[in-house]
Coordinates of C-alpha atoms and ligand atoms in Angstrom, one line a residue:
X1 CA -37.4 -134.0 5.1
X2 CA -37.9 -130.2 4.7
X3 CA -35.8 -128.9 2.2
X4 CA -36.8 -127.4 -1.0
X5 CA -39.0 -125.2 0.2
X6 CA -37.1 -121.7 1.3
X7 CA -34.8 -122.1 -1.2
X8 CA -34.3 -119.8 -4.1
X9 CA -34.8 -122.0 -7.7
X10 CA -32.5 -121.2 -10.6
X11 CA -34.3 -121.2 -13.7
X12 CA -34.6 -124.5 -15.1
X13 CA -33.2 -123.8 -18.7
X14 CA -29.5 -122.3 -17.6
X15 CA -29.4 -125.9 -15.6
X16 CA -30.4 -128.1 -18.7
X17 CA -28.8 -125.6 -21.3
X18 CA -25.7 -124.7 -19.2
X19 CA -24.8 -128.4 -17.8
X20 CA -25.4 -130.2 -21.4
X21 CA -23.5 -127.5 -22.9
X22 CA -20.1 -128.0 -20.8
X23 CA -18.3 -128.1 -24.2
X24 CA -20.6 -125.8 -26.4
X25 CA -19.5 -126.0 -30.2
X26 CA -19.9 -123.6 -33.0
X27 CA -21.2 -126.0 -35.4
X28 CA -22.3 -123.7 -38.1
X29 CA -20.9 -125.0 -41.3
X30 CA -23.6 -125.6 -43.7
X31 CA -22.7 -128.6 -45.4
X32 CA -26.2 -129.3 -47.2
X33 CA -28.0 -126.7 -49.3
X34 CA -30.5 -128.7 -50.7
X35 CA -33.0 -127.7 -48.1
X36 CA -34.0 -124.6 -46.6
X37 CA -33.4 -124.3 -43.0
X38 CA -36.9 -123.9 -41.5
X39 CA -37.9 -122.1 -38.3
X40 CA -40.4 -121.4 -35.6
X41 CA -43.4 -119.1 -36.6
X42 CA -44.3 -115.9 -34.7
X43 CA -47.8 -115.4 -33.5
X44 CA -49.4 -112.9 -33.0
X45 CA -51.7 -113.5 -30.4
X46 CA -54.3 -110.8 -31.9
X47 CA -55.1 -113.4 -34.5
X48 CA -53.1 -116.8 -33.0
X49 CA -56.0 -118.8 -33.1
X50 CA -55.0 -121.5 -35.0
X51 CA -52.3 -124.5 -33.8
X52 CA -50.8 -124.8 -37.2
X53 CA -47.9 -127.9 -35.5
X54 CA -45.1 -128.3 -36.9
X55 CA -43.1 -130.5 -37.0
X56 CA -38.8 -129.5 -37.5
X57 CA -35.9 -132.3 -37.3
X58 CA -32.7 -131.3 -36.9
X59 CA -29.8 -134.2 -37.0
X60 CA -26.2 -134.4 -36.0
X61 CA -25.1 -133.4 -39.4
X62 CA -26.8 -130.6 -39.3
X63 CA -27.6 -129.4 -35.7
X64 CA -28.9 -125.7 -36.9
X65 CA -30.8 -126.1 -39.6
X66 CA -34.5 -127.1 -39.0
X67 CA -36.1 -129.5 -41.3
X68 CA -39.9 -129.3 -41.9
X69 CA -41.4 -132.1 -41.3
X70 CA -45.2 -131.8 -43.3
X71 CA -48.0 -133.5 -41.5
X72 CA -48.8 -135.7 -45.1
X73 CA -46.0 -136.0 -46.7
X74 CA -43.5 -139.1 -46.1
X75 CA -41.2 -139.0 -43.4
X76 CA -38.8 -140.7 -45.9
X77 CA -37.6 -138.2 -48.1
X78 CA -35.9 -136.2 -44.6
X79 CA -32.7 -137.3 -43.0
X80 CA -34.7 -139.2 -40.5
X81 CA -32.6 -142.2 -39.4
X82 CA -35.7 -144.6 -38.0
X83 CA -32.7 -146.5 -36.4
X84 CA -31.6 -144.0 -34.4
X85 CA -33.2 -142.7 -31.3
X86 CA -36.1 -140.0 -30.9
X87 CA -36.3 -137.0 -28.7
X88 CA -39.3 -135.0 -29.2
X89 CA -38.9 -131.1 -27.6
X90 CA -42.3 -129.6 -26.6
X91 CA -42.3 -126.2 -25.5
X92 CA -44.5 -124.6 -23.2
X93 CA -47.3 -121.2 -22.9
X94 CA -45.8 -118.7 -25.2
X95 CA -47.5 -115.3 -24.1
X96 CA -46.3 -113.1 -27.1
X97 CA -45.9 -115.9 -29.5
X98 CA -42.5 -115.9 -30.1
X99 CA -39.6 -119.3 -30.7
X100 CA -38.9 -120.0 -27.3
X101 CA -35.1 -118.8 -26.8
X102 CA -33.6 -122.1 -25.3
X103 CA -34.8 -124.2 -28.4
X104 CA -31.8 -123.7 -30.1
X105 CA -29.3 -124.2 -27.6
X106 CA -31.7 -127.1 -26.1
X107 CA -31.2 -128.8 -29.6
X108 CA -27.6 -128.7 -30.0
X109 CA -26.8 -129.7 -26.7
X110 CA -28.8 -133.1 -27.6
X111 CA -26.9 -133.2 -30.9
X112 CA -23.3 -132.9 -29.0
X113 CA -23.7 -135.5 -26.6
X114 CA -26.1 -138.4 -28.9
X115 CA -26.9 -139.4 -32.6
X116 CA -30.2 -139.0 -32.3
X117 CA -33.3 -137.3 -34.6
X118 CA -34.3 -134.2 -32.5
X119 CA -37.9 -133.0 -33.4
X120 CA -38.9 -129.6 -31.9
X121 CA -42.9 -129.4 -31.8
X122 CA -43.1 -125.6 -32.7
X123 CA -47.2 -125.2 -31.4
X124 CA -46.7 -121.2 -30.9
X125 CA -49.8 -120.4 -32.7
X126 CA -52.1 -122.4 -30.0
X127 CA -49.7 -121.5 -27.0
X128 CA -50.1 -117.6 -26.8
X129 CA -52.6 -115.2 -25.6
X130 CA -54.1 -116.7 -22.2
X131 CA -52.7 -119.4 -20.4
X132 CA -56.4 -121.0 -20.0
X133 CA -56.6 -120.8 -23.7
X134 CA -53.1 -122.8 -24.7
X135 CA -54.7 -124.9 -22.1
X136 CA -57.4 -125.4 -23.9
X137 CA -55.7 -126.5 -27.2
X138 CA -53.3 -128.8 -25.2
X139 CA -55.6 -132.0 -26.1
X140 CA -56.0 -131.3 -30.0
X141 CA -51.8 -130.7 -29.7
X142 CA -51.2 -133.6 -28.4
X143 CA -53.9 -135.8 -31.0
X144 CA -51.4 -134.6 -33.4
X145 CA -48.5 -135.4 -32.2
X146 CA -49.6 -138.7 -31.2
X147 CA -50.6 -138.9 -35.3
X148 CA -46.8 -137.7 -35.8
X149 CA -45.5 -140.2 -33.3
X150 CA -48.0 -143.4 -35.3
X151 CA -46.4 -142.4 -38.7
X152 CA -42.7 -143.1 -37.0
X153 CA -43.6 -146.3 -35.5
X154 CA -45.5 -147.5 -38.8
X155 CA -41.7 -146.7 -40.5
X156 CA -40.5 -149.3 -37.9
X157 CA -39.1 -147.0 -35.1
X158 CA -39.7 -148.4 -32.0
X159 CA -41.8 -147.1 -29.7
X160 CA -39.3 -147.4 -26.2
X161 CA -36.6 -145.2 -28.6
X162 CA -38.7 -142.3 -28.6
X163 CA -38.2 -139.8 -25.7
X164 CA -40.5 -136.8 -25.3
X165 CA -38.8 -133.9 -23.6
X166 CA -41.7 -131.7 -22.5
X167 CA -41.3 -128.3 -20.7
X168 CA -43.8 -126.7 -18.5
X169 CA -47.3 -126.7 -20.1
X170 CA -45.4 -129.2 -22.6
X171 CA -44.9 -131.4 -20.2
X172 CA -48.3 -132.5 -19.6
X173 CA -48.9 -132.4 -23.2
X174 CA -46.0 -135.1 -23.4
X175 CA -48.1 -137.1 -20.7
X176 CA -50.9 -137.3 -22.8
X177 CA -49.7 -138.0 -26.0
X178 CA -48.0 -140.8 -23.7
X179 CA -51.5 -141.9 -22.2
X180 CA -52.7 -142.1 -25.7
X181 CA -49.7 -144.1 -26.4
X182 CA -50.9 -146.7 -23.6
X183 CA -47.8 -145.7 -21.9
X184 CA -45.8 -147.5 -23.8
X185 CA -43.6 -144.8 -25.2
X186 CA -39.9 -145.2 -23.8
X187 CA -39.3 -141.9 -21.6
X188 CA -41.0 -138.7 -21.2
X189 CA -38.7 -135.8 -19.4
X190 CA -41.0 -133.1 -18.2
X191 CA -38.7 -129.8 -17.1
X192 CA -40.6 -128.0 -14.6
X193 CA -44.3 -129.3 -15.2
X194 CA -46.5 -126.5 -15.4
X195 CA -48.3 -126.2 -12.0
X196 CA -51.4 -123.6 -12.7
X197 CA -54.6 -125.9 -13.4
X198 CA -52.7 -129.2 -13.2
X199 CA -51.7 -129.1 -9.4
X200 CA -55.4 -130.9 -8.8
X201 CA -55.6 -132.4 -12.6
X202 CA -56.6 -136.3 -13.1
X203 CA -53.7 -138.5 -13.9
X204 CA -55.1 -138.7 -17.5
X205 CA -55.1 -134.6 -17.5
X206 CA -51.9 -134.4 -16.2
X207 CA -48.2 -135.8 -16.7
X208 CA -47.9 -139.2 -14.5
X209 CA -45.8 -142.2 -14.6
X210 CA -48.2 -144.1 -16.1
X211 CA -47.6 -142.2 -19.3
X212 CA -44.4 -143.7 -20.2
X213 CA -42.2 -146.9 -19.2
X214 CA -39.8 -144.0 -17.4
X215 CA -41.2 -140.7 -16.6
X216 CA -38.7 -138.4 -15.1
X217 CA -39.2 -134.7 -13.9
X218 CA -37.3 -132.0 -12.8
X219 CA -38.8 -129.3 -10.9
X220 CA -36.9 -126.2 -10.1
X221 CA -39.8 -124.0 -9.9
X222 CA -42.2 -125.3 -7.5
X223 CA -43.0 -122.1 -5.7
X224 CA -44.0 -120.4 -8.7
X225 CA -45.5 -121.8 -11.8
X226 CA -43.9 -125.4 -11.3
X227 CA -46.2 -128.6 -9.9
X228 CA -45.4 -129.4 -6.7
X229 CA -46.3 -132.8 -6.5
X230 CA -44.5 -135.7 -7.6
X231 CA -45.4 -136.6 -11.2
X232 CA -42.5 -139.1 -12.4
X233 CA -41.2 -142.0 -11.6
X234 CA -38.1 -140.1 -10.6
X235 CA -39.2 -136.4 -9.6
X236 CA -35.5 -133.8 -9.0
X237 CA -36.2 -131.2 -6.7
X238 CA -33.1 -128.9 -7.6
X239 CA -32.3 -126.0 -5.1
X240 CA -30.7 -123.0 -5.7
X241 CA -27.1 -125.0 -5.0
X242 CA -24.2 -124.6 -6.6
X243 CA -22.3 -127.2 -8.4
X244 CA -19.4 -129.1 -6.2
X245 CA -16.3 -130.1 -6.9
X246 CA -16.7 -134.0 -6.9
X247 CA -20.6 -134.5 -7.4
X248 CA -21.8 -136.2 -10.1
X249 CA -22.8 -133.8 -12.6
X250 CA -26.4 -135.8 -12.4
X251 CA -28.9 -133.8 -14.0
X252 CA -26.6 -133.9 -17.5
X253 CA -26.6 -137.7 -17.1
X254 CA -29.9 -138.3 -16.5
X255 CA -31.7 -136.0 -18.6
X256 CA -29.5 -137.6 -21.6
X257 CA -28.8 -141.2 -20.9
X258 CA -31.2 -143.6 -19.5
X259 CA -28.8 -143.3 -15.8
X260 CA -28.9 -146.9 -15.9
X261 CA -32.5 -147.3 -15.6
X262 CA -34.1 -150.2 -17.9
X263 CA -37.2 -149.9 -20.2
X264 CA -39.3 -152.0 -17.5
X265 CA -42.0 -149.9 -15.7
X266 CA -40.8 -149.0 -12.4
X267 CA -42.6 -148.5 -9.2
X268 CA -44.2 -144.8 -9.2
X269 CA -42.8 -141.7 -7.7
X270 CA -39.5 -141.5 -6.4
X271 CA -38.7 -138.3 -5.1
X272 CA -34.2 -137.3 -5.1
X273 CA -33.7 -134.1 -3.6
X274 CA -30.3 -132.7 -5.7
X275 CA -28.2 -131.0 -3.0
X276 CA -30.4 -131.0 -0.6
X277 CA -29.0 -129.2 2.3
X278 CA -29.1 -125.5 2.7
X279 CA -25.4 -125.1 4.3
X280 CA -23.1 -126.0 1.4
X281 CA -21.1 -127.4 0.3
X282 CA -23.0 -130.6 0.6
X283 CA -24.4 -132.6 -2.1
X284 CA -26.2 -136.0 -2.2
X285 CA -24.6 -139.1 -4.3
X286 CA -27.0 -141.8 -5.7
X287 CA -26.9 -145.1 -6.2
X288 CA -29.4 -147.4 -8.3
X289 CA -30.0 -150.2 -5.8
X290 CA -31.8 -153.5 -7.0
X291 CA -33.3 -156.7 -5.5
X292 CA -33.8 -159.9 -8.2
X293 CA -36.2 -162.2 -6.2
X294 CA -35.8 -165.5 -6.9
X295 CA -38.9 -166.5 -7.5
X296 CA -41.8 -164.2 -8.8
X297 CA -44.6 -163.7 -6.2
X298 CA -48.2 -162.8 -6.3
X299 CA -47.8 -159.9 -3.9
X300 CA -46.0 -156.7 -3.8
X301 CA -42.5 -157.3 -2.5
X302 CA -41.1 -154.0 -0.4
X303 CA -37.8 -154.1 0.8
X304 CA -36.0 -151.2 3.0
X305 CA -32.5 -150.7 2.1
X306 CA -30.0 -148.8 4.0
X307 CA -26.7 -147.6 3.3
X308 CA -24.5 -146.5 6.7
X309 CA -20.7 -145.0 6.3
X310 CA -19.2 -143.8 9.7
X311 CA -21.3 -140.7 9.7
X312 CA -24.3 -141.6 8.0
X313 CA -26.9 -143.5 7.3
X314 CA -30.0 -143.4 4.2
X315 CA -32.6 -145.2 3.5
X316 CA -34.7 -146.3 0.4
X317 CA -37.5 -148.6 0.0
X318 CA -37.3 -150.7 -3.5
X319 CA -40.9 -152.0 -4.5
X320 CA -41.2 -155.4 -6.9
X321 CA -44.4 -155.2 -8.8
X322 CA -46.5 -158.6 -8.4
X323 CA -45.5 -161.5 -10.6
X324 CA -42.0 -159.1 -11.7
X325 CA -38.8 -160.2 -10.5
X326 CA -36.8 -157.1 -9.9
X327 CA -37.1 -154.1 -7.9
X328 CA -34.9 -150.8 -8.9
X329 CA -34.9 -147.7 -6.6
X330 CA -32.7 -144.7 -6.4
X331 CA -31.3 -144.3 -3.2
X332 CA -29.8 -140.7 -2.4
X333 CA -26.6 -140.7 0.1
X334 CA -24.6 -138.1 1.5
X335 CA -21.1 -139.5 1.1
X336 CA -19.8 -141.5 -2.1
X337 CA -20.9 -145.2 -2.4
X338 CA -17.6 -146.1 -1.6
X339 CA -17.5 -144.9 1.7
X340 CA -20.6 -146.5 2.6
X341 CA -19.5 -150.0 4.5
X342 CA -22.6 -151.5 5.3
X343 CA -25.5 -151.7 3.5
X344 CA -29.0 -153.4 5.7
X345 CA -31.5 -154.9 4.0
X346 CA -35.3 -155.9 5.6
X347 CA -38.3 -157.6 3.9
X348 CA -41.3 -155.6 4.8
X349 CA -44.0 -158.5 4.4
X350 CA -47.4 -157.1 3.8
X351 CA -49.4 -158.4 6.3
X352 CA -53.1 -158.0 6.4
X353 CA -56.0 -158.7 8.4
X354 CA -57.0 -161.7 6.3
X355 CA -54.1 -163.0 5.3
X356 CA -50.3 -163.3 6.0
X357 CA -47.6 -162.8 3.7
X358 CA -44.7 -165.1 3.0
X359 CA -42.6 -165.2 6.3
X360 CA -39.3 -164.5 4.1
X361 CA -37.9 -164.0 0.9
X362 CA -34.7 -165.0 -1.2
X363 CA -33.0 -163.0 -3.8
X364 CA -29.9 -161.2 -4.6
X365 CA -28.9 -157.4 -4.1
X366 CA -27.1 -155.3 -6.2
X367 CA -26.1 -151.9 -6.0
X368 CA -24.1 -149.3 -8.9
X369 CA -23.0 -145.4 -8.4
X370 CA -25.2 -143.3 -10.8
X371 CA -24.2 -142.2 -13.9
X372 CA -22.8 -145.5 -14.7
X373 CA -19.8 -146.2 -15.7
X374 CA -19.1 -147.6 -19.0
X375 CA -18.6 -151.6 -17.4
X376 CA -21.8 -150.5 -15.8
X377 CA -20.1 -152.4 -12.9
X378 CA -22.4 -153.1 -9.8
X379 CA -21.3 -154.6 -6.6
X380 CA -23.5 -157.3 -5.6
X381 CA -24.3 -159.3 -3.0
X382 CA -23.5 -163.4 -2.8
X383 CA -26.9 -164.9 -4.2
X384 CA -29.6 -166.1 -2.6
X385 CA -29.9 -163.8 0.7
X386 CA -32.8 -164.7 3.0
X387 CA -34.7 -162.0 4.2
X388 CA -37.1 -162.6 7.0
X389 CA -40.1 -160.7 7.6
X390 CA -39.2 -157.4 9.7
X391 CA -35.7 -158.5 10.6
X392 CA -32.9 -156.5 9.8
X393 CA -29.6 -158.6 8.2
X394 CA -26.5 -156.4 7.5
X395 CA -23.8 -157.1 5.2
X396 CA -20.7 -155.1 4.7
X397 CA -20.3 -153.4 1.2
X398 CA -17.0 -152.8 -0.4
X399 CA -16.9 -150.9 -3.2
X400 CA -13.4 -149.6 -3.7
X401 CA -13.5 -145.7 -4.4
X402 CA -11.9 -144.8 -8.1
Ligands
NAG1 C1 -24.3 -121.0 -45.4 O1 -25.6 -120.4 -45.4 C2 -25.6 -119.0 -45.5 C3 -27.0 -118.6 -45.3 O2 -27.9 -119.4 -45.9 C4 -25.0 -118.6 -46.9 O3 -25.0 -117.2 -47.0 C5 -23.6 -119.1 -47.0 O4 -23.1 -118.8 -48.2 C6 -23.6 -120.6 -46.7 N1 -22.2 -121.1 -46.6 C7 -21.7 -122.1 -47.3 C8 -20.3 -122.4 -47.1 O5 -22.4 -122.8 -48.1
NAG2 C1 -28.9 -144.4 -39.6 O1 -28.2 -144.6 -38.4 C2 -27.5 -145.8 -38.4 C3 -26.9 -146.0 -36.9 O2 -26.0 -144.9 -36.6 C4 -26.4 -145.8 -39.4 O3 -25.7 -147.0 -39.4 C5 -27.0 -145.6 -40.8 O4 -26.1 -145.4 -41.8 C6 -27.9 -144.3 -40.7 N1 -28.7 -144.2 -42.0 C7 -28.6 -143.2 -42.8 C8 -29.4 -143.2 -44.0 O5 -27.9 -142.2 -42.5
NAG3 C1 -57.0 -122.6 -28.8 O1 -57.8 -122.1 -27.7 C2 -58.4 -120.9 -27.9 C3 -59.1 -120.5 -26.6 O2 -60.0 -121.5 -26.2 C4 -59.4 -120.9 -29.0 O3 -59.9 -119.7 -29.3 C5 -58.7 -121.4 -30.3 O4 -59.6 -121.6 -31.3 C6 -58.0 -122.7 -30.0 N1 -57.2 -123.1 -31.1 C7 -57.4 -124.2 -31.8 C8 -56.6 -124.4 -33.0 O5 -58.3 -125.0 -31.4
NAG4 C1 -14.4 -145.4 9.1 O1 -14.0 -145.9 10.3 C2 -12.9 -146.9 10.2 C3 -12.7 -147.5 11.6 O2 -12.6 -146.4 12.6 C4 -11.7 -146.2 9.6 O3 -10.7 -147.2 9.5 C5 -12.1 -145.7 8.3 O4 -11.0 -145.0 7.7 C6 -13.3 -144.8 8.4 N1 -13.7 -144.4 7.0 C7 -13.9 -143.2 6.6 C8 -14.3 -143.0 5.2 O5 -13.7 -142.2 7.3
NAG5 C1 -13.8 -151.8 -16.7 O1 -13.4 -153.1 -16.8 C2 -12.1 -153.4 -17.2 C3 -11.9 -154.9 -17.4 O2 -12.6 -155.6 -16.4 C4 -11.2 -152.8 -16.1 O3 -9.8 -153.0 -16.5 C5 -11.4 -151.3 -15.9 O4 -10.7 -150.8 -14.9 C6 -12.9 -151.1 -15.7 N1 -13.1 -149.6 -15.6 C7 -13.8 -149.0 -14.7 C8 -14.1 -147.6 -14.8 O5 -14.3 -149.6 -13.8
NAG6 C1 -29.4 -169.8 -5.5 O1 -30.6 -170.1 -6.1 C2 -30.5 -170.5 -7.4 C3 -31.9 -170.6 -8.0 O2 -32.7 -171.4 -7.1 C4 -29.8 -171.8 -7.5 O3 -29.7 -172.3 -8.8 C5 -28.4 -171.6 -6.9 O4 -27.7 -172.9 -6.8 C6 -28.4 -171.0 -5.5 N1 -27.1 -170.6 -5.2 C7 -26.5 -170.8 -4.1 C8 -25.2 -170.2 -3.9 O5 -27.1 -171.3 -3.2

C-alpha cells in the first residue's frame, strides 16, 4: 500500500496536544503553597555542557506546578502516589535550550483524562547545541533515568505501570532506558522517533519493541526528521487528514489507555495507516482481533484474518509466539465492524524443508471495535474452530452497530 508518502504531515504536537485537549481546563488554583513550583532550566548552549536531569512531578491536584524531584533525596516526601500509574515525558534536541512549549499542555492533558504521577525529564542542558552532541549524551540520560526509574520500583511501583512517553530524540532515549530495563517496563510511546542517525541504528541504539511489553509509535514526520521504519509494536502513520465525523478519535485513545491491548509482549511491528486514503473523507476503523489456541505449540502459529462487508475486504495476519496461547493483531478496515458480515480465517502452517507443521489447529476467535468500550465487549466465535492448513473457513460475524 502506497500511502503516506506524498502526503503533507501535520505536526505531531497540535495532534497529541489538540486531540487530548478536547475539553482543555483552566486548572490554575493553587491549592498547596508549601512547595515552590519548579520549572525547566534554560541553556545556553555557549556553556550547556553539562546534563544536569531533572526530574519534575506534577499530579492531578496540582497539574501546573512542577515538583523537583532531587536525584538523592527520597521520593517519599513528594506527592508521589506509588499506587498510581507512571508516565514519564522525555523531550527531544533543544537547539537554543529552551522548555520545550508543548510540556505544559502535554502535562495537563494527561492530568485531565488519568490519575496518574506525570514526570517530565527536563535534560535541556545535554540536548542543545548540535544534534550529534545531544546524541552523544543520549546514553549517560538514559543511565539516569533508568537510576530514577530503580528508586520507583524499589518503593514498590510496578514496573508494567510505568509508561515512558518519549518524543523525537526522546524517543530512543525511552528505548534504552527500556533495554536497560530488560524490556520489561509496561509501555513506551515514542511521538515521531527521531530519524537523523537512527534510521540505520542497532536495535539496542534505537527505540524497538523489544524495549518494552508495548511499544507504540506515532510518526507524522517521516519525510523530514521522523524514522521511517517501523519501530513499535504498533507504528501510526498519520497523514495530513482531517478528522471525520464518526471515526474513532484513535490516536487520544491509544496514546492514553492501553486500547485494549494487554501487558503480554506482542508479535513485533504492526504498521496502522490513520486515514489512509488521499481522497477524503475516508478513514480506516480497527479492530483488535485475537486467536486463543487451544493448546500451546512449539512453533509459531500465523493465522490470516479477513474481514469482508459488501464493499470491502482487509486483511491481517495475527502471530502466536511459541509455547503462548494467544495471538492479538490490529486489523485496520474501511467500514465500521459492524458492517463487516463475514470474517475468514486460515492457518498458515509453517512448512519447511525438513519438517512439516501440524496439518491443523483448534482455538477460538474473537474480535472488539478499538477503543473499547467500557464492557470491553468482544464478539467471538463458538469455541473450538478447526483450521486446516491453507484452507480458507468463513464464518459470518454479527456485531450489531450501536
Ligand atoms: C497562587 O500563586 C501565585 C503565584 O505564586 C500567588 O501570587 C497567588 O497569591 C496564589 N494564589 C492563591 C489563592 O494562593
Ligand atoms: C494514592 O492513590 C490511591 C489510588 O487512587 C489512593 O487510594 C490513595 O489515597 C493515594 N494516596 C495518597 C497518599 O494520596
Ligand atoms: C554532551 O555532549 C557534548 C558533545 O559531545 C559534550 O561536549 C558534553 O560534555 C556532553 N555532556 C555531558 C554532560 O556529558
Ligand atoms: C449488504 O448487502 C445485503 C444484501 O444485499 C443488504 O441486505 C445489506 O443491507 C447490505 N449492508 C450494507 C451495510 O450495505
Ligand atoms: C454493557 O453491558 C450492559 C449489561 O450487559 C448492557 O446493558 C449495556 O448496553 C452494555 N453497553 C455497551 C456500550 O455495550
Ligand atoms: C472445546 O475444547 C475445550 C478444551 O479442550 C473443551 O473443554 C470443550 O468441551 C470444547 N468445546 C466444545 C464446544 O467442543
Amino acid at each position: 500500500m502506497k500511502m503516506v508518502e506524498d502526503l503533507k504531515r501535520k505536526p505531531l504536537f497540535i495532534l497529541a496536544v489538540i486531540l487530548l485537549l478536547s475539553s482543555a481546563q483552566a486548572g490554575n488554583t493553587n491549592r498547596t503553597s508549601w512547595h515552590q513550583c519548579a520549572d525547566f532550566q534554560t541553556a545556553n548552549f555557549l556553556h550547556g555542557s553539562k546534563l544536569n536531569v531533572q526530574f519534575l512531578l506534577f499530579t492531578s491536584s496540582n497539574p501546573s506546578c512542577g515538583e523537583l524531584i532531587l536525584a538523592d533525596d527520597g521520593i517519599e516526601d513528594t506527592s508521589f502516589n506509588s499506587s498510581l500509574e507512571t508516565k514519564i515525558i522525555i523531550h527531544g534536541f533543544r537547539a537554543l535550550g529552551t522548555k520545550p512549549s508543548w510540556i505544559e499542555g502535554l502535562v495537563r492533558a494527561i492530568l485531565h483524562t488519568s490519575h496518574v504521577n506525570v514526570i517530565a525529564v527536563d535534560w535541556v542542558h545535554g540536548s542543545t547545541g548540535a544534534y550529534h552532541s545531544a546524541v552523544d549524551n543520549v546514553t549517560q540520560l538514559a543511565l539516569s533515568i533508568s537510576h530514577f526509574i530503580s528508586k520507583l520500583l524499589a518503593l514498590g511501583v510496578s514496573g508494567t505501570s510505568i509508561h515512558i512517553i518519549g518524543v523525537s530524540l526522546g524517543a530512543h532515549v525511552a528505548g534504552l532506558v527500556g533495554h536497560f530495563h530488560g524490556g520489561q517496563l509496561g509501555r513506551i510511546t515514542g511521538l515521531d522517533p527521531a530519524g537523523p542517525k537512527y534510521t540505520r541504528a542497532s536495535l539496542e541504539e534505537r527505540l524497538d519493541p523489544g524495549d518494552a511489553l508495548f511499544v507504540e509509535a506515532i510518526h507524522t514526520d517521516a519525510d523530514n526528521f521522523g524514522i521511517r521504519i517501523p519501530v513499535g509494536h504498533i507504528d501510526y502513520f498519520v497523514n495530513g487528514g482531517k478528522d471525520q465525523p464518526g471515526c474513532p478519535r484513535f490516536i487520544s485513545a491509544g496514546l492514553l489507555e492501553q486500547a485494549g491491548v494487554s501487558m503480554r509482549r506482542l508479535p513485533k511491528e504492526v504498521i496502522v495507516y490513520l486515514m489512509t486514503s488521499p481522497s477524503a473523507p475516508f478513514c480506516v476503523h480497527h479492530s483488535l482481533v485475537e486467536f486463543r489456541l487451544q493448546k500451546k505449540r512449539n512453533v509459531v502459529t500465523s493465522i490470516e484474518i479477513t474481514f469482508y462487508s459488501n464493499s470491502t475486504k482487509d486483511t491481517a495476519k495475527i502471530t502466536i509466539p511459541q509455547q503462548e496461547e494467544v495471538g492479538k493483531r490490529l486489523l485496520a478496515h474501511k467500514v465500521p465492524l459492524c458492517e463487516i458480515n463475514i470474517v475468514m480465517l486460515k492457518y498458515l502452517p509453517n512448512n519447511r524443508f525438513w519438517r512439516k507443521d501440524e496439518s491443523h489447529i483448534v482455538g477460538k476467535f474473537c474480535a472488539a471495535p478499538l477503543p473499547l468500550n467500557k464492557n470491553r465487549t468482544m464478539f467471538c466465535l463458538p469455541w473450538n474452530i478447526t483450521l486446516y492448513g491453507n484452507m480458507d473457513l468463513s464464518y459470518q460475524l454479527s456485531a450489531a452497530c450501536a
